[in-house]
Short mmCIF file of C-alpha atoms in Angstrom, two decimals:
data_model
loop_
_atom_site.label_atom_id
_atom_site.label_comp_id
_atom_site.label_asym_id
_atom_site.label_seq_id
_atom_site.Cartn_x
_atom_site.Cartn_y
_atom_site.Cartn_z
CA MET D 800 -14.19 -20.14 18.93
CA THR D 801 -10.99 -19.25 20.77
CA THR D 802 -7.47 -18.98 19.50
CA THR D 803 -6.67 -22.42 20.93
CA GLU D 804 -9.21 -24.11 18.64
CA ARG D 805 -8.08 -25.46 15.29
CA THR D 806 -9.91 -25.04 11.99
CA GLU D 807 -9.36 -27.43 9.12
CA LEU D 808 -7.33 -26.06 6.25
CA PRO D 809 -8.37 -26.55 2.64
CA THR D 810 -6.17 -28.83 0.57
CA ALA D 811 -3.81 -27.52 -2.07
CA ASP D 812 -6.04 -29.16 -4.69
CA ASP D 813 -9.05 -27.27 -3.30
CA LEU D 814 -7.14 -24.01 -3.68
CA ARG D 815 -5.96 -24.88 -7.19
CA LEU D 816 -9.57 -25.44 -8.21
CA GLN D 817 -10.57 -22.07 -6.74
CA VAL D 818 -7.78 -20.35 -8.68
CA ARG D 819 -8.86 -21.97 -11.95
CA GLN D 820 -12.48 -21.00 -11.33
CA ALA D 821 -11.49 -17.39 -10.58
CA PHE D 822 -9.33 -17.22 -13.71
CA GLU D 823 -12.16 -18.64 -15.83
CA SER D 824 -14.59 -16.06 -14.41
CA ILE D 825 -12.18 -13.16 -14.98
CA GLY D 826 -10.99 -14.34 -18.36
CA ALA D 827 -7.32 -14.79 -17.54
CA THR D 828 -5.79 -17.18 -20.06
CA VAL D 829 -2.25 -17.65 -18.78
CA THR D 830 -0.82 -21.18 -18.65
CA LEU D 831 -0.69 -22.45 -15.08
CA GLY D 832 2.04 -25.05 -14.90
CA PRO D 833 2.35 -27.80 -12.29
CA PRO D 834 4.41 -27.27 -9.13
CA GLY D 835 8.06 -28.16 -9.33
CA ALA D 836 11.45 -26.51 -9.55
CA HIS D 837 12.15 -24.92 -12.90
CA PRO D 838 14.61 -22.08 -13.46
CA ALA D 839 12.38 -20.23 -15.93
CA ARG D 840 9.11 -20.49 -14.00
CA LEU D 841 7.84 -18.50 -11.04
CA PRO D 842 6.22 -20.41 -8.16
CA ALA D 843 2.71 -19.29 -7.23
CA SER D 844 2.36 -20.17 -3.55
CA THR D 845 -0.25 -19.81 -0.85
CA PRO D 846 0.39 -19.03 2.83
CA ILE D 847 -2.83 -20.89 3.69
CA THR D 848 -1.11 -24.27 3.37
CA GLY D 849 2.42 -23.26 2.40
CA ASP D 850 2.13 -25.14 -0.89
CA VAL D 851 3.25 -24.11 -4.34
CA LEU D 852 0.00 -24.25 -6.31
CA PHE D 853 1.30 -23.58 -9.81
CA THR D 854 4.31 -22.34 -11.71
CA ILE D 855 4.12 -19.42 -14.13
CA ALA D 856 6.43 -18.36 -16.91
CA GLU D 857 8.82 -15.71 -15.63
CA ASP D 858 9.57 -12.74 -17.84
CA THR D 859 13.08 -12.13 -19.12
CA PRO D 860 14.93 -8.82 -18.85
CA GLU D 861 14.40 -8.47 -22.61
CA ARG D 862 10.65 -8.79 -22.09
CA VAL D 863 10.77 -5.99 -19.49
CA ASP D 864 12.56 -3.75 -21.98
CA ALA D 865 9.93 -4.59 -24.59
CA ALA D 866 7.10 -3.84 -22.15
CA ILE D 867 8.60 -0.42 -21.42
CA ALA D 868 8.96 0.23 -25.15
CA GLU D 869 5.33 -0.77 -25.74
CA ALA D 870 4.13 1.50 -22.92
CA ALA D 871 6.27 4.37 -24.25
CA GLN D 872 4.78 3.92 -27.72
CA ALA D 873 1.25 3.87 -26.29
CA PHE D 874 2.04 7.05 -24.36
CA SER D 875 2.65 8.91 -27.61
CA THR D 876 -1.06 8.67 -28.40
CA TRP D 877 -2.54 8.29 -24.93
CA ARG D 878 -1.12 11.64 -23.74
CA THR D 879 -3.11 13.53 -26.40
CA THR D 880 -6.33 11.61 -25.75
CA PRO D 881 -8.76 13.95 -23.95
CA ALA D 882 -8.72 13.31 -20.22
CA PRO D 883 -12.47 12.52 -19.97
CA VAL D 884 -11.97 9.91 -22.73
CA ARG D 885 -9.10 8.45 -20.71
CA GLY D 886 -11.49 8.39 -17.79
CA ALA D 887 -13.79 6.09 -19.77
CA LEU D 888 -11.11 3.36 -19.64
CA VAL D 889 -10.89 3.63 -15.87
CA ALA D 890 -14.69 3.67 -15.60
CA ARG D 891 -14.83 0.42 -17.54
CA LEU D 892 -12.14 -1.11 -15.34
CA GLY D 893 -14.23 -0.18 -12.31
CA GLU D 894 -17.28 -1.87 -13.84
CA LEU D 895 -15.31 -5.05 -14.45
CA LEU D 896 -14.00 -4.99 -10.88
CA VAL D 897 -17.56 -4.79 -9.59
CA GLU D 898 -18.55 -7.70 -11.83
CA HIS D 899 -15.62 -9.87 -10.75
CA LYS D 900 -15.17 -8.66 -7.18
CA GLY D 901 -15.71 -12.07 -5.61
CA ALA D 902 -13.35 -13.88 -7.96
CA LEU D 903 -10.52 -11.38 -7.53
CA ALA D 904 -11.01 -11.32 -3.75
CA ALA D 905 -10.76 -15.11 -3.69
CA LEU D 906 -7.36 -14.86 -5.36
CA VAL D 907 -6.26 -12.24 -2.79
CA THR D 908 -7.27 -14.61 0.02
CA ILE D 909 -5.44 -17.54 -1.54
CA GLU D 910 -2.27 -15.68 -2.41
CA ALA D 911 -1.90 -13.12 0.43
CA GLY D 912 -3.78 -15.00 3.17
CA LYS D 913 -6.31 -12.23 3.86
CA ILE D 914 -9.62 -13.12 5.45
CA VAL D 915 -12.63 -12.86 3.13
CA SER D 916 -13.85 -9.53 4.48
CA GLU D 917 -10.45 -7.88 4.07
CA ALA D 918 -9.94 -9.36 0.61
CA LEU D 919 -13.32 -8.04 -0.52
CA GLY D 920 -12.41 -4.70 1.07
CA GLU D 921 -9.20 -4.53 -0.92
CA VAL D 922 -11.07 -5.03 -4.19
CA GLN D 923 -13.62 -2.44 -3.09
CA GLU D 924 -10.72 -0.06 -2.62
CA MET D 925 -9.85 -0.63 -6.27
CA ILE D 926 -13.41 0.17 -7.28
CA ASP D 927 -13.36 3.30 -5.13
CA ILE D 928 -10.15 4.63 -6.68
CA CYS D 929 -11.54 4.01 -10.16
CA GLN D 930 -14.59 6.11 -9.28
CA PHE D 931 -12.34 8.81 -7.83
CA ALA D 932 -10.12 8.83 -10.91
CA VAL D 933 -13.06 9.05 -13.31
CA GLY D 934 -14.16 12.23 -11.55
CA LEU D 935 -10.57 13.45 -11.55
CA SER D 936 -10.43 13.10 -15.34
CA ARG D 937 -12.56 16.26 -15.55
CA GLN D 938 -10.71 18.10 -12.78
CA LEU D 939 -7.03 18.23 -13.75
CA TYR D 940 -7.06 21.90 -13.00
CA GLY D 941 -4.31 24.42 -13.58
CA ARG D 942 -4.48 28.01 -12.36
CA THR D 943 -4.34 31.56 -13.64
CA ILE D 944 -1.88 33.84 -11.82
CA ALA D 945 -1.84 37.64 -11.77
CA SER D 946 0.94 38.94 -14.01
CA GLU D 947 2.94 42.04 -13.08
CA ARG D 948 3.12 43.00 -16.78
CA PRO D 949 0.22 44.68 -18.55
CA GLY D 950 -1.32 42.75 -21.43
CA HIS D 951 0.06 39.46 -20.14
CA ARG D 952 -1.54 36.33 -18.72
CA LEU D 953 0.39 33.99 -16.43
CA MET D 954 -0.89 30.47 -15.87
CA GLU D 955 0.03 26.91 -14.88
CA THR D 956 -0.88 23.84 -16.91
CA TRP D 957 -0.44 20.15 -16.18
CA HIS D 958 0.62 17.56 -18.73
CA PRO D 959 1.11 13.78 -18.81
CA LEU D 960 4.47 12.65 -17.47
CA GLY D 961 5.27 9.45 -19.39
CA VAL D 962 5.67 5.80 -18.48
CA VAL D 963 4.99 5.07 -14.80
CA GLY D 964 6.76 2.04 -13.33
CA VAL D 965 4.89 0.44 -10.44
CA ILE D 966 6.48 -2.01 -7.99
CA THR D 967 4.10 -3.41 -5.37
CA ALA D 968 4.37 -5.55 -2.23
CA PHE D 969 2.56 -8.76 -1.30
CA ASN D 970 0.39 -7.35 1.49
CA PHE D 971 -1.85 -5.26 -0.79
CA PRO D 972 -1.39 -7.20 -4.01
CA VAL D 973 -4.08 -5.40 -6.05
CA ALA D 974 -5.15 -2.16 -4.34
CA VAL D 975 -1.80 -0.36 -4.59
CA TRP D 976 -1.56 -1.19 -8.30
CA ALA D 977 -5.04 0.29 -8.74
CA TRP D 978 -4.12 3.45 -6.75
CA ASN D 979 -1.29 4.11 -9.17
CA THR D 980 -2.83 2.85 -12.38
CA ALA D 981 -6.26 4.50 -12.17
CA VAL D 982 -4.74 7.91 -11.44
CA ALA D 983 -1.84 7.52 -13.89
CA LEU D 984 -4.15 6.54 -16.74
CA VAL D 985 -6.50 9.51 -16.37
CA CYS D 986 -3.43 11.77 -16.14
CA GLY D 987 -2.38 10.50 -19.57
CA ASP D 988 0.44 8.21 -18.44
CA THR D 989 0.98 4.55 -19.27
CA VAL D 990 1.98 1.90 -16.74
CA VAL D 991 4.40 -1.01 -16.43
CA TRP D 992 3.74 -3.10 -13.30
CA LYS D 993 6.14 -5.43 -11.51
CA PRO D 994 4.18 -7.06 -8.66
CA SER D 995 5.67 -8.96 -5.75
CA GLU D 996 6.91 -12.35 -6.86
CA LEU D 997 4.77 -13.72 -3.99
CA THR D 998 1.53 -12.63 -5.68
CA PRO D 999 1.63 -13.32 -9.44
CA LEU D 1000 -1.88 -14.80 -9.66
CA THR D 1001 -3.67 -11.65 -8.54
CA ALA D 1002 -1.51 -9.60 -10.91
CA ILE D 1003 -2.38 -11.81 -13.88
CA ALA D 1004 -6.07 -11.41 -13.05
CA CYS D 1005 -5.77 -7.61 -12.85
CA GLN D 1006 -3.91 -7.49 -16.16
CA ALA D 1007 -6.69 -9.51 -17.81
CA LEU D 1008 -9.25 -7.01 -16.55
CA ILE D 1009 -7.36 -3.89 -17.67
CA GLU D 1010 -6.72 -5.44 -21.10
CA ARG D 1011 -10.41 -6.22 -21.46
CA ALA D 1012 -11.33 -2.70 -20.36
CA ALA D 1013 -8.93 -1.22 -22.94
CA SER D 1014 -10.40 -3.40 -25.68
CA ASP D 1015 -13.96 -2.48 -24.70
CA VAL D 1016 -13.37 1.29 -24.94
CA GLY D 1017 -10.87 1.27 -27.81
CA ALA D 1018 -7.84 2.37 -25.77
CA PRO D 1019 -4.31 1.35 -26.82
CA ALA D 1020 -3.63 -2.21 -25.71
CA SER D 1021 -0.29 -1.28 -24.15
CA VAL D 1022 -1.47 1.46 -21.77
CA SER D 1023 -0.83 -1.03 -18.97
CA ARG D 1024 1.80 -3.78 -19.11
CA LEU D 1025 2.67 -6.52 -16.62
CA VAL D 1026 6.04 -8.17 -15.99
CA LEU D 1027 6.42 -11.14 -13.67
CA GLY D 1028 9.62 -12.09 -11.90
CA GLY D 1029 12.08 -11.23 -9.20
CA ARG D 1030 14.20 -8.31 -8.11
CA GLU D 1031 16.23 -8.06 -11.31
CA LEU D 1032 13.11 -7.18 -13.29
CA GLY D 1033 12.25 -4.40 -10.86
CA GLU D 1034 15.77 -3.08 -11.30
CA ARG D 1035 15.12 -2.71 -15.04
CA LEU D 1036 12.27 -0.34 -14.21
CA VAL D 1037 14.39 1.52 -11.68
CA ASP D 1038 17.22 2.17 -14.12
CA ASP D 1039 15.42 2.72 -17.42
CA PRO D 1040 15.32 6.41 -18.43
CA ARG D 1041 12.06 5.81 -20.32
CA VAL D 1042 10.33 5.31 -16.94
CA ALA D 1043 9.47 8.87 -15.97
CA LEU D 1044 8.09 8.01 -12.52
CA LEU D 1045 8.93 4.97 -10.42
CA SER D 1046 6.35 4.23 -7.73
CA ALA D 1047 7.67 1.59 -5.33
CA THR D 1048 6.07 0.08 -2.23
CA GLY D 1049 8.24 -2.00 0.07
CA SER D 1050 10.85 -1.90 2.79
CA VAL D 1051 13.07 0.97 3.87
CA ARG D 1052 16.03 -1.08 2.66
CA MET D 1053 14.50 -1.24 -0.81
CA GLY D 1054 13.81 2.49 -0.77
CA ARG D 1055 17.43 3.26 0.10
CA GLU D 1056 18.48 1.46 -3.07
CA VAL D 1057 15.70 2.63 -5.38
CA GLY D 1058 15.68 6.34 -4.51
CA PRO D 1059 19.31 7.18 -5.34
CA ARG D 1060 19.29 5.08 -8.53
CA VAL D 1061 16.24 6.84 -9.94
CA ALA D 1062 17.60 10.21 -8.84
CA ALA D 1063 20.91 9.48 -10.58
CA ARG D 1064 19.09 9.47 -13.93
CA PHE D 1065 16.94 12.46 -12.88
CA GLY D 1066 13.76 10.40 -12.83
CA LYS D 1067 10.92 10.96 -10.39
CA VAL D 1068 10.25 8.60 -7.54
CA LEU D 1069 7.26 7.93 -5.30
CA LEU D 1070 8.17 5.78 -2.30
CA GLU D 1071 5.84 4.09 0.19
CA LEU D 1072 8.14 2.34 2.65
CA GLY D 1073 8.09 1.27 6.29
CA GLY D 1074 5.60 2.21 8.96
CA ASN D 1075 6.02 1.87 12.72
CA ASN D 1076 2.65 3.23 13.68
CA ALA D 1077 1.57 4.32 17.14
CA ALA D 1078 -1.66 5.15 18.94
CA VAL D 1079 -1.81 7.32 22.04
CA VAL D 1080 -4.54 6.50 24.57
CA THR D 1081 -5.27 9.33 27.02
CA PRO D 1082 -7.04 9.23 30.40
CA SER D 1083 -10.19 10.71 28.83
CA ALA D 1084 -10.39 8.10 26.04
CA ASP D 1085 -13.48 5.99 25.42
CA LEU D 1086 -11.81 2.66 26.16
CA ASP D 1087 -14.56 0.56 24.56
CA LEU D 1088 -14.02 2.38 21.29
CA ALA D 1089 -10.24 2.37 21.68
CA VAL D 1090 -10.01 -1.37 22.29
CA ARG D 1091 -12.07 -2.20 19.18
CA ALA D 1092 -9.95 0.09 17.02
CA ILE D 1093 -6.66 -1.12 18.50
CA VAL D 1094 -7.46 -4.81 18.03
CA PHE D 1095 -8.34 -4.38 14.35
CA SER D 1096 -5.40 -2.06 13.64
CA ALA D 1097 -2.91 -4.37 15.35
CA ALA D 1098 -4.25 -7.83 14.47
CA GLY D 1099 -5.98 -7.21 11.12
CA THR D 1100 -4.25 -8.79 8.12
CA ALA D 1101 -2.22 -10.75 10.68
CA GLY D 1102 -0.21 -7.60 11.38
CA GLN D 1103 0.96 -7.30 7.78
CA ARG D 1104 -0.37 -3.89 6.75
CA CYS D 1105 1.99 -0.97 6.32
CA THR D 1106 -0.46 0.90 8.58
CA THR D 1107 -0.65 -1.87 11.20
CA LEU D 1108 -0.61 -0.55 14.77
CA ARG D 1109 2.75 -1.58 16.23
CA ARG D 1110 3.11 0.71 19.25
CA LEU D 1111 0.51 1.55 21.88
CA ILE D 1112 1.39 4.59 23.99
CA ALA D 1113 -0.99 4.47 26.96
CA HIS D 1114 -1.31 6.89 29.85
CA ARG D 1115 -0.09 5.28 33.03
CA SER D 1116 -3.55 5.56 34.62
CA VAL D 1117 -5.25 3.43 31.94
CA ALA D 1118 -2.43 1.16 30.75
CA ASP D 1119 -3.18 -1.85 32.97
CA GLU D 1120 -6.88 -1.95 32.13
CA LEU D 1121 -6.18 -1.36 28.45
CA VAL D 1122 -3.63 -4.17 28.20
CA SER D 1123 -5.91 -6.54 30.10
CA ARG D 1124 -8.78 -5.86 27.72
CA ILE D 1125 -6.64 -6.16 24.59
CA VAL D 1126 -5.12 -9.46 25.75
CA ALA D 1127 -8.61 -10.80 26.46
CA ALA D 1128 -9.81 -9.67 23.03
CA TYR D 1129 -6.81 -11.29 21.35
CA ARG D 1130 -7.57 -14.61 23.06
CA SER D 1131 -11.04 -14.57 21.53
CA LEU D 1132 -9.88 -13.95 17.96
CA PRO D 1133 -10.57 -16.95 15.69
CA ILE D 1134 -7.31 -17.97 13.98
CA GLY D 1135 -7.43 -20.23 10.98
CA ALA D 1136 -8.03 -20.67 7.29
CA PRO D 1137 -8.73 -17.18 5.95
CA GLY D 1138 -11.51 -18.41 3.67
CA ALA D 1139 -13.46 -20.01 6.52
CA ASP D 1140 -16.49 -18.34 8.04
CA GLY D 1141 -15.69 -16.48 11.24
CA THR D 1142 -11.90 -16.41 10.87
CA LEU D 1143 -10.42 -13.05 11.85
CA VAL D 1144 -6.69 -13.85 11.78
CA GLY D 1145 -5.20 -15.79 8.89
CA PRO D 1146 -1.60 -16.86 8.23
CA ILE D 1147 1.50 -14.73 8.00
CA ILE D 1148 3.12 -14.85 4.60
CA HIS D 1149 6.04 -17.26 5.04
CA ALA D 1150 8.69 -18.84 7.26
CA ARG D 1151 10.99 -15.81 7.19
CA ALA D 1152 8.21 -13.60 8.54
CA TYR D 1153 7.67 -16.08 11.36
CA ARG D 1154 11.40 -16.17 12.18
CA ASP D 1155 11.46 -12.38 12.27
CA MET D 1156 8.53 -12.38 14.69
CA VAL D 1157 10.13 -14.96 16.97
CA GLY D 1158 13.42 -13.02 16.92
CA ALA D 1159 11.70 -9.75 17.80
CA LEU D 1160 9.80 -11.31 20.70
CA ASP D 1161 12.99 -12.94 22.03
CA GLN D 1162 14.75 -9.57 21.87
CA ALA D 1163 11.82 -7.84 23.58
CA ARG D 1164 12.02 -10.33 26.44
CA ALA D 1165 15.77 -9.74 26.67
CA ASP D 1166 15.02 -6.00 26.90
CA GLY D 1167 12.71 -6.57 29.87
CA GLY D 1168 9.43 -6.89 27.97
CA GLU D 1169 6.50 -9.02 29.14
CA VAL D 1170 4.97 -10.98 26.26
CA PHE D 1171 1.35 -12.11 26.01
CA GLY D 1172 0.50 -14.39 23.05
CA GLY D 1173 2.69 -14.77 20.00
CA GLU D 1174 2.66 -18.56 19.94
CA ARG D 1175 2.46 -20.52 16.71
CA HIS D 1176 -0.71 -22.55 16.15
CA ASP D 1177 -0.56 -26.12 14.87
CA MET D 1178 -2.83 -26.19 11.84
CA GLY D 1179 -1.67 -29.58 10.64
CA ASP D 1180 0.69 -28.25 8.00
CA GLU D 1181 4.28 -27.44 8.88
CA ALA D 1182 4.68 -25.19 5.83
CA ALA D 1183 1.96 -22.76 6.94
CA TYR D 1184 2.49 -20.18 9.69
CA TYR D 1185 -0.46 -19.24 11.88
CA VAL D 1186 0.43 -17.21 14.96
CA ALA D 1187 -1.46 -15.58 17.78
CA PRO D 1188 -1.11 -11.79 17.83
CA ALA D 1189 1.26 -10.69 20.59
CA VAL D 1190 1.04 -7.88 23.14
CA VAL D 1191 4.35 -6.85 24.73
CA ARG D 1192 4.62 -4.57 27.76
CA MET D 1193 7.91 -2.72 27.34
CA PRO D 1194 9.79 -0.71 30.02
CA ALA D 1195 11.15 1.64 27.33
CA GLN D 1196 11.22 2.20 23.58
CA THR D 1197 14.26 0.05 22.83
CA ALA D 1198 15.89 -0.72 19.49
CA VAL D 1199 13.54 -3.64 18.82
CA VAL D 1200 10.56 -1.27 19.12
CA HIS D 1201 12.19 1.21 16.74
CA ASN D 1202 12.56 -1.55 14.13
CA GLU D 1203 9.34 -2.44 12.30
CA THR D 1204 8.68 -6.19 12.38
CA PHE D 1205 6.10 -7.14 9.74
CA ALA D 1206 4.09 -9.39 12.05
CA PRO D 1207 1.30 -9.04 14.65
CA ILE D 1208 3.32 -7.59 17.53
CA LEU D 1209 1.93 -4.69 19.58
CA TYR D 1210 4.44 -3.03 21.93
CA VAL D 1211 2.90 -1.15 24.86
CA LEU D 1212 4.63 1.87 26.39
CA THR D 1213 3.36 4.20 29.12
CA TYR D 1214 3.51 7.96 29.45
CA ASP D 1215 2.72 10.67 32.00
CA SER D 1216 2.34 13.85 29.93
CA LEU D 1217 0.99 14.43 26.43
CA ASP D 1218 4.29 16.00 25.38
CA GLN D 1219 6.00 12.78 26.40
CA ALA D 1220 3.48 10.70 24.42
CA ILE D 1221 4.00 12.80 21.29
CA ALA D 1222 7.77 12.52 21.69
CA LEU D 1223 7.47 8.72 21.87
CA ASN D 1224 5.26 8.73 18.78
CA ASN D 1225 7.80 10.79 16.83
CA GLU D 1226 10.95 9.12 18.14
CA VAL D 1227 11.03 6.28 15.60
CA PRO D 1228 12.58 6.75 12.14
CA GLN D 1229 9.37 5.90 10.29
CA GLY D 1230 6.46 8.32 9.89
CA LEU D 1231 3.45 6.75 8.21
CA SER D 1232 0.34 6.57 10.43
CA SER D 1233 -0.63 7.59 13.97
CA ALA D 1234 -3.69 8.03 16.14
CA ILE D 1235 -4.86 9.46 19.43
CA PHE D 1236 -7.84 8.33 21.49
CA THR D 1237 -9.25 11.17 23.56
CA THR D 1238 -12.48 13.03 24.32
CA ASP D 1239 -10.54 16.21 25.14
CA VAL D 1240 -10.55 18.56 22.14
CA ARG D 1241 -7.33 20.23 23.31
CA GLU D 1242 -5.47 16.92 23.33
CA ALA D 1243 -6.83 16.07 19.87
CA GLU D 1244 -5.85 19.40 18.36
CA ARG D 1245 -2.44 19.31 20.01
CA PHE D 1246 -1.79 15.89 18.43
CA LEU D 1247 -2.74 17.24 14.99
CA ALA D 1248 -0.77 20.49 15.32
CA ALA D 1249 2.54 21.32 13.67
CA ASP D 1250 4.41 20.20 16.80
CA GLY D 1251 2.22 17.09 17.23
CA SER D 1252 2.44 13.83 15.30
CA ASP D 1253 5.06 13.96 12.55
CA CYS D 1254 3.35 11.26 10.47
CA GLY D 1255 1.69 11.58 7.09
CA ILE D 1256 -1.53 10.25 8.64
CA ALA D 1257 -2.75 11.46 12.03
CA ASN D 1258 -6.16 10.26 13.26
CA VAL D 1259 -8.41 10.99 16.20
CA ASN D 1260 -10.53 8.23 17.76
CA ILE D 1261 -9.94 5.75 14.95
CA GLY D 1262 -7.09 3.32 14.43
CA THR D 1263 -4.01 3.70 12.28
CA SER D 1264 -5.21 1.46 9.44
CA GLY D 1265 -8.13 1.57 7.04
CA ALA D 1266 -7.40 4.80 5.11
CA GLU D 1267 -10.02 6.02 2.64
CA ILE D 1268 -9.05 6.71 -0.96
CA GLY D 1269 -10.22 10.34 -0.85
CA GLY D 1270 -7.21 11.43 1.18
CA ALA D 1271 -3.61 11.37 0.02
CA PHE D 1272 -1.87 8.30 1.43
CA GLY D 1273 1.77 8.28 2.50
CA GLY D 1274 4.23 9.25 5.18
CA GLU D 1275 7.37 11.10 6.16
CA LYS D 1276 10.94 10.29 7.21
CA GLN D 1277 11.90 6.71 6.33
CA THR D 1278 8.40 6.07 5.02
CA GLY D 1279 9.58 7.88 1.91
CA GLY D 1280 7.53 11.05 1.63
CA GLY D 1281 5.40 9.87 -1.29
CA ARG D 1282 1.64 10.39 -1.65
CA GLU D 1283 -0.74 8.12 -3.54
CA SER D 1284 -4.49 7.78 -3.99
CA GLY D 1285 -6.68 10.85 -3.32
CA SER D 1286 -6.53 14.59 -2.72
CA ASP D 1287 -3.94 16.17 -5.06
CA ALA D 1288 -1.69 13.09 -5.22
CA TRP D 1289 -2.40 13.13 -8.99
CA LYS D 1290 0.17 15.90 -9.36
CA ALA D 1291 2.97 13.35 -8.86
CA TYR D 1292 1.88 11.71 -12.13
CA MET D 1293 2.00 14.89 -14.20
CA ARG D 1294 4.49 17.59 -15.13
CA ARG D 1295 3.80 21.25 -14.44
CA ALA D 1296 4.35 23.99 -17.02
CA THR D 1297 4.28 27.73 -16.30
CA ASN D 1298 2.95 29.67 -19.28
CA THR D 1299 3.11 33.40 -19.97
CA VAL D 1300 0.95 34.74 -22.80
CA ASN D 1301 1.57 38.25 -24.15
CA TYR D 1302 -1.60 39.46 -25.82
CA SER D 1303 -0.38 43.07 -26.13
CA SER D 1304 1.77 44.75 -28.79
CA GLU D 1305 4.37 45.77 -26.21
CA LEU D 1306 7.22 43.77 -24.67
CA PRO D 1307 7.62 44.83 -21.03
CA LEU D 1308 10.18 42.74 -19.14
CA ALA D 1309 9.63 41.31 -15.70
CA GLN D 1310 11.03 43.03 -12.60
CA GLY D 1311 11.14 46.35 -14.49
CA VAL D 1312 14.21 45.35 -16.49
CA HIS D 1313 15.05 47.60 -19.48
CA PHE D 1314 17.17 46.16 -22.27
CA GLY D 1315 18.01 48.44 -25.18
#
């Protein structure tokens, strides 16, 4: 199949049936109303056909306040529950995710437009973080520190923080919730989740699973709460002083609003914002390997990952061949219904995303860029947006390249020296993910050094996307500076206490101070 061939889309009724079957399997009992405008109901849409499949009751601001109160009440007992016992809840959630992996992945495909393999991979990521967090529940280590005073012990301990508010984006509708929730729960926190209004169905399914897990292990029912609705509900989480940590995934614009508001009430914030990720390809690179990695990183999820490859910085000696091979690979990518066998590129999320892509490509042409691909594909439904991934040869890193467009656009720049390539990588305001393709160990180490890539993720000979849960995930600069998932990211969900214990009968003061 080539990108010019058309695959038949499922009907909206087909998708509604799949949603009902998934909900029945998972045990979600929410009322799914018929499509139609209603001020108190939230539309549940699909980018596969562009249809509204159902409407769902939208929560009121009063319901958000109640959810926070319920989570705060649950925290009063959950924080004193032994951490390994808290881990049992997350272990049970992981078991349920394994049991219902296919059903939840089907909802991800329907609601976010991900191909089957990527949807299953997102649910697997949830399972992985549950396994990580269960192990973490026995490893919330403090430390003992040498005291300068005789007969004294100095140590650090870590304690639960409180209610964690989680705001997630449409592109990873379930995995990012799991990153936060699995770790927060074993740390002794409770969670209130406001998902993207574009993905309420997957959120309802996740809530059904966590409620069942809590019931199965005897955990408080309100350790995890869900609120459904628009921006104003997220603002309740941002501004409520009972929310000790606000973890928000979204745009830089959103982060600029959220960060100062949480800081104004002295709350903690964890931001995962924009990414404008680059890969450097050196003269020594294995081009076969590089092309495979670049195509997945740039075209996977229809260019709608925060770690999507958006800039390719190629040495002048390999740029022509590299672009030729990537363009040829793009032309062979099957574009179509994400649930169909063989599809590799599904739809982008909505009309606004398509307009943003068209506007960026028009600006790139105006800036002297040469565009390959990027055309919209007629799938027989005007409300759905299927586009060919675009490659754009740019004469320079202009303003349009500096601005992340959440669509499958790969800008190609050339360089002559590695210092120049690193400067191009670091020149943009975002700092999430980066990569270098090289077989020269000096080039690799230089890219990873303190004066190399300034991103939170820096890879060698793999693409910019597809992070594993064992490492802390996040970035610098306008990406927000937050860290989620693995490594010691758990510390963001806890408060640190420094403890000094005097087990002597004397009272020496620190720094040799004498008083009286």
